[in-house]
Amino acid sequence: MAHSSPSLPVAPGIGVGTWAWGNQLLWGYDPSQDATLQATFQRAVELGLHWFDTADSYGTGRLNGRSEQLLGRFCAALPPQQSERLLVATKLAPFPWRLGRGGFRRAFAASRRRLQGKLDRVQLHWSTARYAAWQEGPLLEGLADLVTQAEVAELGVSNVGPRRLRQMHRRLAARGVRLASVQVQLSLLSPAPIEPGGVAEVCRELGIELIAYSPLALGLLAASHEAPAPAGARGALFRRLAPQLAPLREAMAVMAQRRAAPAAAVALNWCRSHGAMPIPGLRSPAQAEAAAAAGRWLLEPAERELLDQLAGGLMRRMPANPLASD
Ligand SMILES: NC(=O)c1ccc[n+]([C@@H]2O[C@H](COP(=O)([O-])OP(=O)(O)OC[C@H]3O[C@@H](n4cnc5c(N)ncnc54)[C@H](OP(=O)(O)O)[C@@H]3O)[C@@H](O)[C@H]2O)c1
C-alpha cells in the first residue's frame, strides 16, 4: 500500500509525544510525576529519540501550558550540544479568539517562552474549517510569516485530510514556505490515513512528513489483554474496543516475540512501515526504552500486509478527533 518517495527516508524514525505531561483529566497527571517525566525525557534523548511534540493547549485548567514548560525545562537542563540535536515542535490552537494574520503572534511568543527558546517547528493544531472557515487562511498566513521572518524554522499542520492538506500546501508554496509535516491520528485502530485516497498518498506525492499521533491508540495496542483497563475515559474506550482485538493481538505477539520486543514496538513499526513517524506518548523510562528499541528493526512486508488486513477488518475503530477535517 505504501511506497517511499525519494524525498523521504525509507523508514521514518520515532518521536515522543507529551500530551500527558500536565493533563489531569485524561492522563491523571500530578506534579509529583515530574521527576519521572524528566527521567523519561533524559532516557529518550540518551537512546537517540530526538523529536518531541507538544502543544500550547496541553495541560488542564490552571496547568495549561505545563507540557511546554516541562519540555522547555528538560531541554534547558541538557548540555547545549545535546539540546541542539533535538527537534521540538509545538502546536498552536486556533481558538475562536485568535483572529487574523497576527492572531497567533502572542500565542507563539508565549509557547517559545515556556519552551525557553527551544522551538523548531510550529504546527497548526487543527483546521477551523468546521466552525469558522474564514479564520483559517489568515492564521496560516500568520504562521508562514513566522517562518519567512525567521522566528521559527519549520511549519506543520495537524488534523487535516487529503483535500485540505493539498490546499494548505498550495497556499504555503505560493509564499515560498515549505509545509514540513502533517500530524494525524494513525494507528492499527485508526488506519484511515494510509487507506487509498488518504493523507499518506498526498504526503508521498508532495514530500510532506507524515506524523502518526496516538499510534498506540492511547495505550490500548500496547496493553496486555489481562491488564486492568485504566481509570476514566481511557478505560471506557479500552473496554469498548478491546473485545474485537484477539486476532490482531495474536499476530502482534508473534511478530513481537520474533524480536524479543513488546507489542507496542509492533504497533509503532506498523506506522513506520507505512511511511509515518509515530510519536508515542511516553511517561516512564521503560516506555522510552521500548520506543527506542522499536526503531532498530522493521516489519517484513508480509507482516505489514497481515496487520493491514486485520486492522482493515476491525468493526470498531478509534473515535475520530472531532476537530479533524477532510
Ligand atoms: N495533533 C493532535 O491533535 C494530537 C492528538 C493526540 C495526541 N497527539 C500527540 O501524539 C502523542 C501520542 O499520542 P497519545 O499520547 O494520545 O497516545 P499513544 O501514544 O497512542 O499512547 C500513549 C500511552 O501508551 C502507553 N505506552 C507507551 N509506551 C508503552 C509501552 N512501551 N508499553 C506499554 N504502554 C505504553 C502509555 O500509557 P500508560 O502511561 O498509561 O501506560 C502512554 O501514555 C501525544 O502525546 C501528543 O503529543 C496529537
mmCIF file of C-alpha atoms and ligand atoms in Angstrom:
data_model
loop_
_atom_site.group_PDB
_atom_site.id
_atom_site.type_symbol
_atom_site.label_atom_id
_atom_site.label_comp_id
_atom_site.label_asym_id
_atom_site.label_seq_id
_atom_site.Cartn_x
_atom_site.Cartn_y
_atom_site.Cartn_z
ATOM 1 C CA MET A 1 0.000 0.000 0.000
ATOM 2 C CA ALA A 2 2.815 2.457 0.896
ATOM 3 C CA HIS A 3 5.667 3.400 -1.420
ATOM 4 C CA SER A 4 8.502 5.571 -0.228
ATOM 5 C CA SER A 5 9.117 8.821 -2.074
ATOM 6 C CA PRO A 6 12.753 9.515 -2.905
ATOM 7 C CA SER A 7 12.453 12.755 -0.936
ATOM 8 C CA LEU A 8 11.547 10.943 2.305
ATOM 9 C CA PRO A 9 13.601 8.486 4.345
ATOM 10 C CA VAL A 10 12.791 4.821 3.693
ATOM 11 C CA ALA A 11 11.564 4.338 7.231
ATOM 12 C CA PRO A 12 10.891 7.321 9.436
ATOM 13 C CA GLY A 13 12.171 7.405 12.989
ATOM 14 C CA ILE A 14 10.215 7.516 16.225
ATOM 15 C CA GLY A 15 9.314 10.693 18.082
ATOM 16 C CA VAL A 16 7.943 11.401 21.545
ATOM 17 C CA GLY A 17 4.507 12.767 22.487
ATOM 18 C CA THR A 18 3.932 14.803 25.643
ATOM 19 C CA TRP A 19 0.162 15.311 25.830
ATOM 20 C CA ALA A 20 0.009 13.514 29.174
ATOM 21 C CA TRP A 21 2.562 15.850 30.784
ATOM 22 C CA GLY A 22 0.200 18.184 32.611
ATOM 23 C CA ASN A 23 -3.109 16.542 31.717
ATOM 24 C CA GLN A 24 -5.074 15.573 34.810
ATOM 25 C CA LEU A 25 -8.362 14.886 33.103
ATOM 26 C CA LEU A 26 -7.473 12.023 30.770
ATOM 27 C CA TRP A 27 -3.989 11.077 31.940
ATOM 28 C CA GLY A 28 -4.125 11.611 35.721
ATOM 29 C CA TYR A 29 -1.095 13.918 35.755
ATOM 30 C CA ASP A 30 0.208 15.141 39.087
ATOM 31 C CA PRO A 31 3.266 17.401 39.595
ATOM 32 C CA SER A 32 4.804 14.637 41.741
ATOM 33 C CA GLN A 33 5.362 12.814 38.415
ATOM 34 C CA ASP A 34 7.757 15.494 37.133
ATOM 35 C CA ALA A 35 10.943 13.714 38.219
ATOM 36 C CA THR A 36 9.838 10.545 36.397
ATOM 37 C CA LEU A 37 8.915 12.584 33.325
ATOM 38 C CA GLN A 38 12.356 14.195 33.340
ATOM 39 C CA ALA A 39 13.982 10.757 33.658
ATOM 40 C CA THR A 40 11.795 9.614 30.739
ATOM 41 C CA PHE A 41 12.919 12.569 28.658
ATOM 42 C CA GLN A 42 16.580 12.001 29.513
ATOM 43 C CA ARG A 43 16.400 8.310 28.718
ATOM 44 C CA ALA A 44 14.704 9.049 25.395
ATOM 45 C CA VAL A 45 17.426 11.542 24.442
ATOM 46 C CA GLU A 46 20.207 9.180 25.548
ATOM 47 C CA LEU A 47 18.718 6.488 23.316
ATOM 48 C CA GLY A 48 18.628 8.769 20.292
ATOM 49 C CA LEU A 49 14.972 9.829 20.242
ATOM 50 C CA HIS A 50 15.223 13.437 19.242
ATOM 51 C CA TRP A 51 11.787 14.572 18.017
ATOM 52 C CA PHE A 52 9.420 15.957 20.678
ATOM 53 C CA ASP A 53 5.825 17.022 20.186
ATOM 54 C CA THR A 54 3.879 19.332 22.475
ATOM 55 C CA ALA A 55 1.064 21.910 22.204
ATOM 56 C CA ASP A 56 0.092 25.188 23.789
ATOM 57 C CA SER A 57 -3.248 23.663 24.829
ATOM 58 C CA TYR A 58 -1.655 20.751 26.733
ATOM 59 C CA GLY A 59 -2.131 20.903 30.493
ATOM 60 C CA THR A 60 -5.575 21.010 32.015
ATOM 61 C CA GLY A 61 -7.100 24.023 33.813
ATOM 62 C CA ARG A 62 -4.528 26.028 35.745
ATOM 63 C CA LEU A 63 -1.880 23.652 34.413
ATOM 64 C CA ASN A 64 -2.392 24.911 30.872
ATOM 65 C CA GLY A 65 0.977 25.136 29.119
ATOM 66 C CA ARG A 66 2.525 22.615 31.511
ATOM 67 C CA SER A 67 3.719 20.220 28.792
ATOM 68 C CA GLU A 68 5.631 23.036 27.052
ATOM 69 C CA GLN A 69 7.016 24.237 30.386
ATOM 70 C CA LEU A 70 8.289 20.799 31.350
ATOM 71 C CA LEU A 71 9.754 20.146 27.905
ATOM 72 C CA GLY A 72 11.435 23.566 27.960
ATOM 73 C CA ARG A 73 12.846 22.901 31.410
ATOM 74 C CA PHE A 74 14.109 19.422 30.484
ATOM 75 C CA CYS A 75 15.735 20.677 27.260
ATOM 76 C CA ALA A 76 17.394 23.558 29.102
ATOM 77 C CA ALA A 77 18.927 21.095 31.571
ATOM 78 C CA LEU A 78 20.772 19.292 28.754
ATOM 79 C CA PRO A 79 24.255 20.262 27.604
ATOM 80 C CA PRO A 80 23.798 22.623 24.599
ATOM 81 C CA GLN A 81 25.366 20.212 22.121
ATOM 82 C CA GLN A 82 22.701 17.626 23.065
ATOM 83 C CA SER A 83 19.804 20.050 23.082
ATOM 84 C CA GLU A 84 20.796 21.391 19.648
ATOM 85 C CA ARG A 85 20.266 17.958 18.158
ATOM 86 C CA LEU A 86 16.621 17.816 19.301
ATOM 87 C CA LEU A 87 13.660 18.934 17.261
ATOM 88 C CA VAL A 88 10.907 20.449 19.383
ATOM 89 C CA ALA A 89 7.573 21.018 17.701
ATOM 90 C CA THR A 90 4.611 22.695 19.324
ATOM 91 C CA LYS A 91 1.056 23.066 18.085
ATOM 92 C CA LEU A 92 -0.874 26.309 18.346
ATOM 93 C CA ALA A 93 -4.623 26.018 18.850
ATOM 94 C CA PRO A 94 -6.773 28.158 16.541
ATOM 95 C CA PHE A 95 -9.151 29.170 19.329
ATOM 96 C CA PRO A 96 -12.023 31.414 18.121
ATOM 97 C CA TRP A 97 -10.419 34.467 19.742
ATOM 98 C CA ARG A 98 -7.177 34.046 17.806
ATOM 99 C CA LEU A 99 -8.128 36.024 14.752
ATOM 100 C CA GLY A 100 -6.430 37.432 11.705
ATOM 101 C CA ARG A 101 -2.916 37.195 10.361
ATOM 102 C CA GLY A 102 -1.448 38.292 13.704
ATOM 103 C CA GLY A 103 -3.778 36.014 15.689
ATOM 104 C CA PHE A 104 -1.032 33.591 16.706
ATOM 105 C CA ARG A 105 1.676 36.172 17.496
ATOM 106 C CA ARG A 106 1.151 36.290 21.251
ATOM 107 C CA ALA A 107 0.494 32.562 21.497
ATOM 108 C CA PHE A 108 3.698 31.834 19.606
ATOM 109 C CA ALA A 109 5.716 34.135 21.856
ATOM 110 C CA ALA A 110 4.183 32.508 24.955
ATOM 111 C CA SER A 111 4.988 28.993 23.695
ATOM 112 C CA ARG A 112 8.546 29.985 22.897
ATOM 113 C CA ARG A 113 8.884 31.460 26.398
ATOM 114 C CA ARG A 114 7.567 28.296 28.053
ATOM 115 C CA LEU A 115 9.926 26.236 25.886
ATOM 116 C CA GLN A 116 12.816 28.503 26.916
ATOM 117 C CA GLY A 117 13.557 29.303 23.283
ATOM 118 C CA LYS A 118 13.826 25.683 22.139
ATOM 119 C CA LEU A 119 11.170 25.719 19.415
ATOM 120 C CA ASP A 120 11.989 24.373 15.969
ATOM 121 C CA ARG A 121 8.621 23.744 14.335
ATOM 122 C CA VAL A 122 5.232 25.342 14.809
ATOM 123 C CA GLN A 123 2.120 23.400 13.778
ATOM 124 C CA LEU A 124 -1.470 24.468 13.260
ATOM 125 C CA HIS A 125 -3.219 22.174 15.766
ATOM 126 C CA TRP A 126 -6.399 21.805 13.749
ATOM 127 C CA SER A 127 -8.258 23.475 10.922
ATOM 128 C CA THR A 128 -11.103 25.865 11.709
ATOM 129 C CA ALA A 129 -12.950 24.562 8.617
ATOM 130 C CA ARG A 130 -15.773 23.046 10.637
ATOM 131 C CA TYR A 131 -16.799 26.162 12.541
ATOM 132 C CA ALA A 132 -15.073 29.267 11.122
ATOM 133 C CA ALA A 133 -13.673 28.503 7.688
ATOM 134 C CA TRP A 134 -12.748 32.165 7.092
ATOM 135 C CA GLN A 135 -10.408 32.150 10.099
ATOM 136 C CA GLU A 136 -8.043 29.551 8.693
ATOM 137 C CA GLY A 137 -6.423 31.396 5.772
ATOM 138 C CA PRO A 138 -5.197 34.411 7.764
ATOM 139 C CA LEU A 139 -3.932 32.185 10.595
ATOM 140 C CA LEU A 140 -1.962 30.057 8.160
ATOM 141 C CA GLU A 141 -0.535 33.212 6.563
ATOM 142 C CA GLY A 142 0.469 34.355 10.042
ATOM 143 C CA LEU A 143 2.311 31.086 10.655
ATOM 144 C CA ALA A 144 4.026 31.447 7.279
ATOM 145 C CA ASP A 145 5.100 34.959 8.367
ATOM 146 C CA LEU A 146 6.832 33.409 11.386
ATOM 147 C CA VAL A 147 8.887 31.264 9.006
ATOM 148 C CA THR A 148 9.687 33.990 6.484
ATOM 149 C CA GLN A 149 10.692 36.310 9.344
ATOM 150 C CA ALA A 150 12.958 33.553 10.722
ATOM 151 C CA GLU A 151 11.102 33.404 14.046
ATOM 152 C CA VAL A 152 10.844 29.635 13.618
ATOM 153 C CA ALA A 153 12.486 27.236 11.169
ATOM 154 C CA GLU A 154 9.623 24.986 10.107
ATOM 155 C CA LEU A 155 5.862 24.824 9.751
ATOM 156 C CA GLY A 156 3.488 21.883 10.061
ATOM 157 C CA VAL A 157 -0.255 21.267 10.262
ATOM 158 C CA SER A 158 -2.416 18.726 12.023
ATOM 159 C CA ASN A 159 -5.832 17.070 11.872
ATOM 160 C CA VAL A 160 -6.445 17.766 8.207
ATOM 161 C CA GLY A 161 -7.481 15.368 5.484
ATOM 162 C CA PRO A 162 -6.095 14.973 1.964
ATOM 163 C CA ARG A 163 -8.147 17.755 0.363
ATOM 164 C CA ARG A 164 -7.258 20.422 2.892
ATOM 165 C CA LEU A 165 -3.655 19.272 3.033
ATOM 166 C CA ARG A 166 -3.311 19.941 -0.693
ATOM 167 C CA GLN A 167 -4.938 23.374 -0.318
ATOM 168 C CA MET A 168 -2.644 24.322 2.546
ATOM 169 C CA HIS A 169 0.424 23.058 0.721
ATOM 170 C CA ARG A 170 -0.530 25.116 -2.322
ATOM 171 C CA ARG A 171 -1.161 28.246 -0.272
ATOM 172 C CA LEU A 172 2.172 27.981 1.529
ATOM 173 C CA ALA A 173 4.053 27.124 -1.663
ATOM 174 C CA ALA A 174 2.734 30.369 -3.172
ATOM 175 C CA ARG A 175 4.542 32.142 -0.309
ATOM 176 C CA GLY A 176 7.675 30.053 -0.840
ATOM 177 C CA VAL A 177 7.139 28.318 2.508
ATOM 178 C CA ARG A 178 7.622 24.566 2.794
ATOM 179 C CA LEU A 179 4.938 22.543 4.546
ATOM 180 C CA ALA A 180 7.181 20.270 6.583
ATOM 181 C CA SER A 181 4.674 17.878 8.160
ATOM 182 C CA VAL A 182 1.128 16.830 8.827
ATOM 183 C CA GLN A 183 0.139 15.127 12.068
ATOM 184 C CA VAL A 184 -2.908 12.859 12.059
ATOM 185 C CA GLN A 185 -4.421 10.153 14.218
ATOM 186 C CA LEU A 186 -2.896 6.969 12.808
ATOM 187 C CA SER A 187 -2.692 3.505 14.309
ATOM 188 C CA LEU A 188 -3.888 -0.032 13.696
ATOM 189 C CA LEU A 189 -7.124 1.184 15.267
ATOM 190 C CA SER A 190 -7.319 4.328 13.109
ATOM 191 C CA PRO A 191 -5.817 3.346 9.747
ATOM 192 C CA ALA A 192 -7.806 5.744 7.518
ATOM 193 C CA PRO A 193 -4.801 7.983 6.656
ATOM 194 C CA ILE A 194 -2.969 5.094 4.975
ATOM 195 C CA GLU A 195 -6.000 3.748 3.139
ATOM 196 C CA PRO A 196 -6.473 4.577 -0.575
ATOM 197 C CA GLY A 197 -7.204 8.265 -1.041
ATOM 198 C CA GLY A 198 -5.896 9.081 2.440
ATOM 199 C CA VAL A 199 -3.444 11.679 3.668
ATOM 200 C CA ALA A 200 -0.437 9.358 3.244
ATOM 201 C CA GLU A 201 -0.816 9.435 -0.541
ATOM 202 C CA VAL A 202 -0.696 13.234 -0.586
ATOM 203 C CA CYS A 203 2.338 13.196 1.712
ATOM 204 C CA ARG A 204 4.233 10.905 -0.628
ATOM 205 C CA GLU A 205 3.311 12.968 -3.656
ATOM 206 C CA LEU A 206 4.192 16.338 -2.132
ATOM 207 C CA GLY A 207 7.100 15.292 0.088
ATOM 208 C CA ILE A 208 5.351 16.145 3.369
ATOM 209 C CA GLU A 209 6.452 14.295 6.506
ATOM 210 C CA LEU A 210 3.605 12.165 7.914
ATOM 211 C CA ILE A 211 3.399 12.039 11.710
ATOM 212 C CA ALA A 212 1.238 9.444 13.470
ATOM 213 C CA TYR A 213 -0.336 10.624 16.706
ATOM 214 C CA SER A 214 -1.916 8.231 19.214
ATOM 215 C CA PRO A 215 -0.019 5.382 17.461
ATOM 216 C CA LEU A 216 -0.784 3.064 20.391
ATOM 217 C CA ALA A 217 -4.483 4.011 20.471
ATOM 218 C CA LEU A 218 -3.924 5.765 23.823
ATOM 219 C CA GLY A 219 -2.032 2.694 25.045
ATOM 220 C CA LEU A 220 -4.624 0.041 24.148
ATOM 221 C CA LEU A 221 -2.387 -1.512 21.475
ATOM 222 C CA ALA A 222 0.455 -1.805 23.993
ATOM 223 C CA ALA A 223 -1.570 -3.149 26.913
ATOM 224 C CA SER A 224 -1.818 -6.859 27.601
ATOM 225 C CA HIS A 225 -5.385 -8.169 27.399
ATOM 226 C CA GLU A 226 -5.054 -9.356 31.004
ATOM 227 C CA ALA A 227 -4.118 -5.911 32.343
ATOM 228 C CA PRO A 228 -6.912 -3.983 34.057
ATOM 229 C CA ALA A 229 -8.224 -1.091 31.945
ATOM 230 C CA PRO A 230 -7.049 2.349 33.094
ATOM 231 C CA ALA A 231 -9.403 4.605 35.034
ATOM 232 C CA GLY A 232 -11.812 7.090 33.472
ATOM 233 C CA ALA A 233 -12.494 7.818 29.806
ATOM 234 C CA ARG A 234 -9.471 5.859 28.563
ATOM 235 C CA GLY A 235 -10.742 2.772 30.383
ATOM 236 C CA ALA A 236 -14.212 3.146 28.857
ATOM 237 C CA LEU A 237 -12.636 3.316 25.395
ATOM 238 C CA PHE A 238 -10.430 0.288 26.078
ATOM 239 C CA ARG A 239 -13.454 -1.749 27.210
ATOM 240 C CA ARG A 240 -15.391 -0.801 24.076
ATOM 241 C CA LEU A 241 -12.600 -1.562 21.590
ATOM 242 C CA ALA A 242 -10.739 -4.459 23.233
ATOM 243 C CA PRO A 243 -13.190 -7.368 22.710
ATOM 244 C CA GLN A 244 -12.531 -7.462 18.921
ATOM 245 C CA LEU A 245 -8.744 -7.391 19.240
ATOM 246 C CA ALA A 246 -7.831 -11.057 19.872
ATOM 247 C CA PRO A 247 -6.704 -11.932 16.283
ATOM 248 C CA LEU A 248 -4.715 -8.693 15.977
ATOM 249 C CA ARG A 249 -3.101 -9.194 19.384
ATOM 250 C CA GLU A 250 -2.125 -12.768 18.498
ATOM 251 C CA ALA A 251 -0.471 -11.677 15.251
ATOM 252 C CA MET A 252 1.311 -8.822 17.004
ATOM 253 C CA ALA A 253 2.522 -11.148 19.753
ATOM 254 C CA VAL A 254 4.140 -13.499 17.201
ATOM 255 C CA MET A 255 5.899 -10.575 15.487
ATOM 256 C CA ALA A 256 6.980 -9.109 18.822
ATOM 257 C CA GLN A 257 8.288 -12.428 20.099
ATOM 258 C CA ARG A 258 10.427 -12.854 16.988
ATOM 259 C CA ARG A 259 12.333 -9.670 18.009
ATOM 260 C CA ALA A 260 12.079 -10.147 21.773
ATOM 261 C CA ALA A 261 10.134 -6.874 21.704
ATOM 262 C CA PRO A 262 6.864 -5.725 23.310
ATOM 263 C CA ALA A 263 3.600 -5.412 21.358
ATOM 264 C CA ALA A 264 3.991 -1.621 21.479
ATOM 265 C CA ALA A 265 7.028 -1.961 19.203
ATOM 266 C CA VAL A 266 4.955 -3.783 16.568
ATOM 267 C CA ALA A 267 2.282 -1.065 16.642
ATOM 268 C CA LEU A 268 4.952 1.638 16.215
ATOM 269 C CA ASN A 269 6.679 -0.240 13.422
ATOM 270 C CA TRP A 270 3.420 -0.688 11.570
ATOM 271 C CA CYS A 271 3.214 3.146 11.343
ATOM 272 C CA ARG A 272 6.818 3.327 10.167
ATOM 273 C CA SER A 273 6.197 0.655 7.550
ATOM 274 C CA HIS A 274 3.566 2.994 6.089
ATOM 275 C CA GLY A 275 5.980 5.910 5.928
ATOM 276 C CA ALA A 276 4.773 7.655 9.099
ATOM 277 C CA MET A 277 6.781 8.708 12.134
ATOM 278 C CA PRO A 278 4.915 7.569 15.252
ATOM 279 C CA ILE A 279 5.079 9.863 18.282
ATOM 280 C CA PRO A 280 4.001 7.651 21.194
ATOM 281 C CA GLY A 281 3.157 9.365 24.450
ATOM 282 C CA LEU A 282 5.844 8.353 26.947
ATOM 283 C CA ARG A 283 5.584 8.551 30.727
ATOM 284 C CA SER A 284 8.328 6.275 32.024
ATOM 285 C CA PRO A 285 11.957 5.460 31.174
ATOM 286 C CA ALA A 286 10.880 1.886 30.368
ATOM 287 C CA GLN A 287 8.439 3.187 27.761
ATOM 288 C CA ALA A 288 11.224 5.332 26.279
ATOM 289 C CA GLU A 289 13.407 2.221 26.054
ATOM 290 C CA ALA A 290 10.649 0.257 24.298
ATOM 291 C CA ALA A 291 10.077 3.094 21.821
ATOM 292 C CA ALA A 292 13.778 3.470 21.050
ATOM 293 C CA ALA A 293 14.188 -0.302 20.623
ATOM 294 C CA ALA A 294 11.289 -0.327 18.158
ATOM 295 C CA GLY A 295 13.317 1.985 15.921
ATOM 296 C CA ARG A 296 16.009 -0.657 15.439
ATOM 297 C CA TRP A 297 14.027 -3.084 13.299
ATOM 298 C CA LEU A 298 11.271 -3.089 10.707
ATOM 299 C CA LEU A 299 8.339 -5.336 9.877
ATOM 300 C CA GLU A 300 8.665 -7.660 6.907
ATOM 301 C CA PRO A 301 6.295 -6.733 4.034
ATOM 302 C CA ALA A 302 4.227 -9.878 4.688
ATOM 303 C CA GLU A 303 3.872 -8.927 8.353
ATOM 304 C CA ARG A 304 2.698 -5.472 7.399
ATOM 305 C CA GLU A 305 0.172 -6.920 4.982
ATOM 306 C CA LEU A 306 -1.223 -9.238 7.628
ATOM 307 C CA LEU A 307 -1.591 -6.347 10.066
ATOM 308 C CA ASP A 308 -3.220 -4.202 7.342
ATOM 309 C CA GLN A 309 -5.730 -6.952 6.750
ATOM 310 C CA LEU A 310 -6.521 -7.441 10.424
ATOM 311 C CA ALA A 311 -6.775 -3.684 11.037
ATOM 312 C CA GLY A 312 -8.998 -3.249 7.970
ATOM 313 C CA GLY A 313 -11.373 -5.919 9.264
ATOM 314 C CA LEU A 314 -11.969 -4.379 12.702
ATOM 315 C CA MET A 315 -15.582 -3.395 13.289
ATOM 316 C CA ARG A 316 -14.784 -0.609 15.730
ATOM 317 C CA ARG A 317 -12.092 1.995 15.342
ATOM 318 C CA MET A 318 -10.800 4.818 17.499
ATOM 319 C CA PRO A 319 -13.252 7.711 17.543
ATOM 320 C CA ALA A 320 -12.225 10.407 15.064
ATOM 321 C CA ASN A 321 -10.878 13.595 16.590
ATOM 322 C CA PRO A 322 -13.893 15.979 16.478
ATOM 323 C CA LEU A 323 -11.524 18.751 15.357
ATOM 324 C CA ALA A 324 -10.259 16.812 12.345
ATOM 325 C CA SER A 325 -11.476 17.976 8.932
ATOM 326 C CA ASP A 326 -11.363 16.423 5.483
HETATM 327 N N1 LIG B 1 -2.370 16.603 16.877
HETATM 328 C C1 LIG B 1 -3.267 16.193 17.731
HETATM 329 O O1 LIG B 1 -4.425 16.630 17.726
HETATM 330 C C2 LIG B 1 -2.873 15.147 18.738
HETATM 331 C C3 LIG B 1 -3.876 14.405 19.392
HETATM 332 C C4 LIG B 1 -3.471 13.424 20.300
HETATM 333 C C5 LIG B 1 -2.127 13.202 20.539
HETATM 334 N N2 LIG B 1 -1.183 13.955 19.907
HETATM 335 C C6 LIG B 1 0.263 13.755 20.155
HETATM 336 O O2 LIG B 1 0.564 12.386 19.974
HETATM 337 C C7 LIG B 1 1.183 11.879 21.143
HETATM 338 C C8 LIG B 1 0.895 10.396 21.311
HETATM 339 O O3 LIG B 1 -0.470 10.140 21.367
HETATM 340 P P1 LIG B 1 -1.220 9.757 22.727
HETATM 341 O O4 LIG B 1 -0.399 10.187 23.878
HETATM 342 O O5 LIG B 1 -2.586 10.277 22.547
HETATM 343 O O6 LIG B 1 -1.388 8.191 22.700
HETATM 344 P P2 LIG B 1 -0.473 6.917 22.403
HETATM 345 O O7 LIG B 1 0.880 7.332 22.037
HETATM 346 O O8 LIG B 1 -1.263 6.103 21.479
HETATM 347 O O9 LIG B 1 -0.491 6.211 23.827
HETATM 348 C C9 LIG B 1 0.293 6.700 24.877
HETATM 349 C C10 LIG B 1 0.223 5.759 26.054
HETATM 350 O O10 LIG B 1 0.598 4.437 25.684
HETATM 351 C C11 LIG B 1 1.189 3.788 26.782
HETATM 352 N N3 LIG B 1 2.520 3.302 26.380
HETATM 353 C C12 LIG B 1 3.512 3.988 25.773
HETATM 354 N N4 LIG B 1 4.575 3.183 25.564
HETATM 355 C C13 LIG B 1 4.248 1.982 26.068
HETATM 356 C C14 LIG B 1 4.924 0.750 26.167
HETATM 357 N N5 LIG B 1 6.141 0.574 25.674
HETATM 358 N N6 LIG B 1 4.281 -0.288 26.746
HETATM 359 C C15 LIG B 1 3.030 -0.135 27.246
HETATM 360 N N7 LIG B 1 2.345 1.014 27.181
HETATM 361 C C16 LIG B 1 2.937 2.063 26.596
HETATM 362 C C17 LIG B 1 1.328 4.813 27.884
HETATM 363 O O11 LIG B 1 0.213 4.699 28.765
HETATM 364 P P3 LIG B 1 0.462 4.492 30.354
HETATM 365 O O12 LIG B 1 1.499 5.500 30.708
HETATM 366 O O13 LIG B 1 -0.858 4.699 30.955
HETATM 367 O O14 LIG B 1 0.974 3.091 30.470
HETATM 368 C C18 LIG B 1 1.240 6.104 27.131
HETATM 369 O O15 LIG B 1 0.842 7.161 27.928
HETATM 370 C C19 LIG B 1 0.640 12.779 22.245
HETATM 371 O O16 LIG B 1 1.401 12.692 23.434
HETATM 372 C C20 LIG B 1 0.677 14.106 21.567
HETATM 373 O O17 LIG B 1 1.978 14.647 21.597
HETATM 374 C C21 LIG B 1 -1.539 14.909 18.988
#
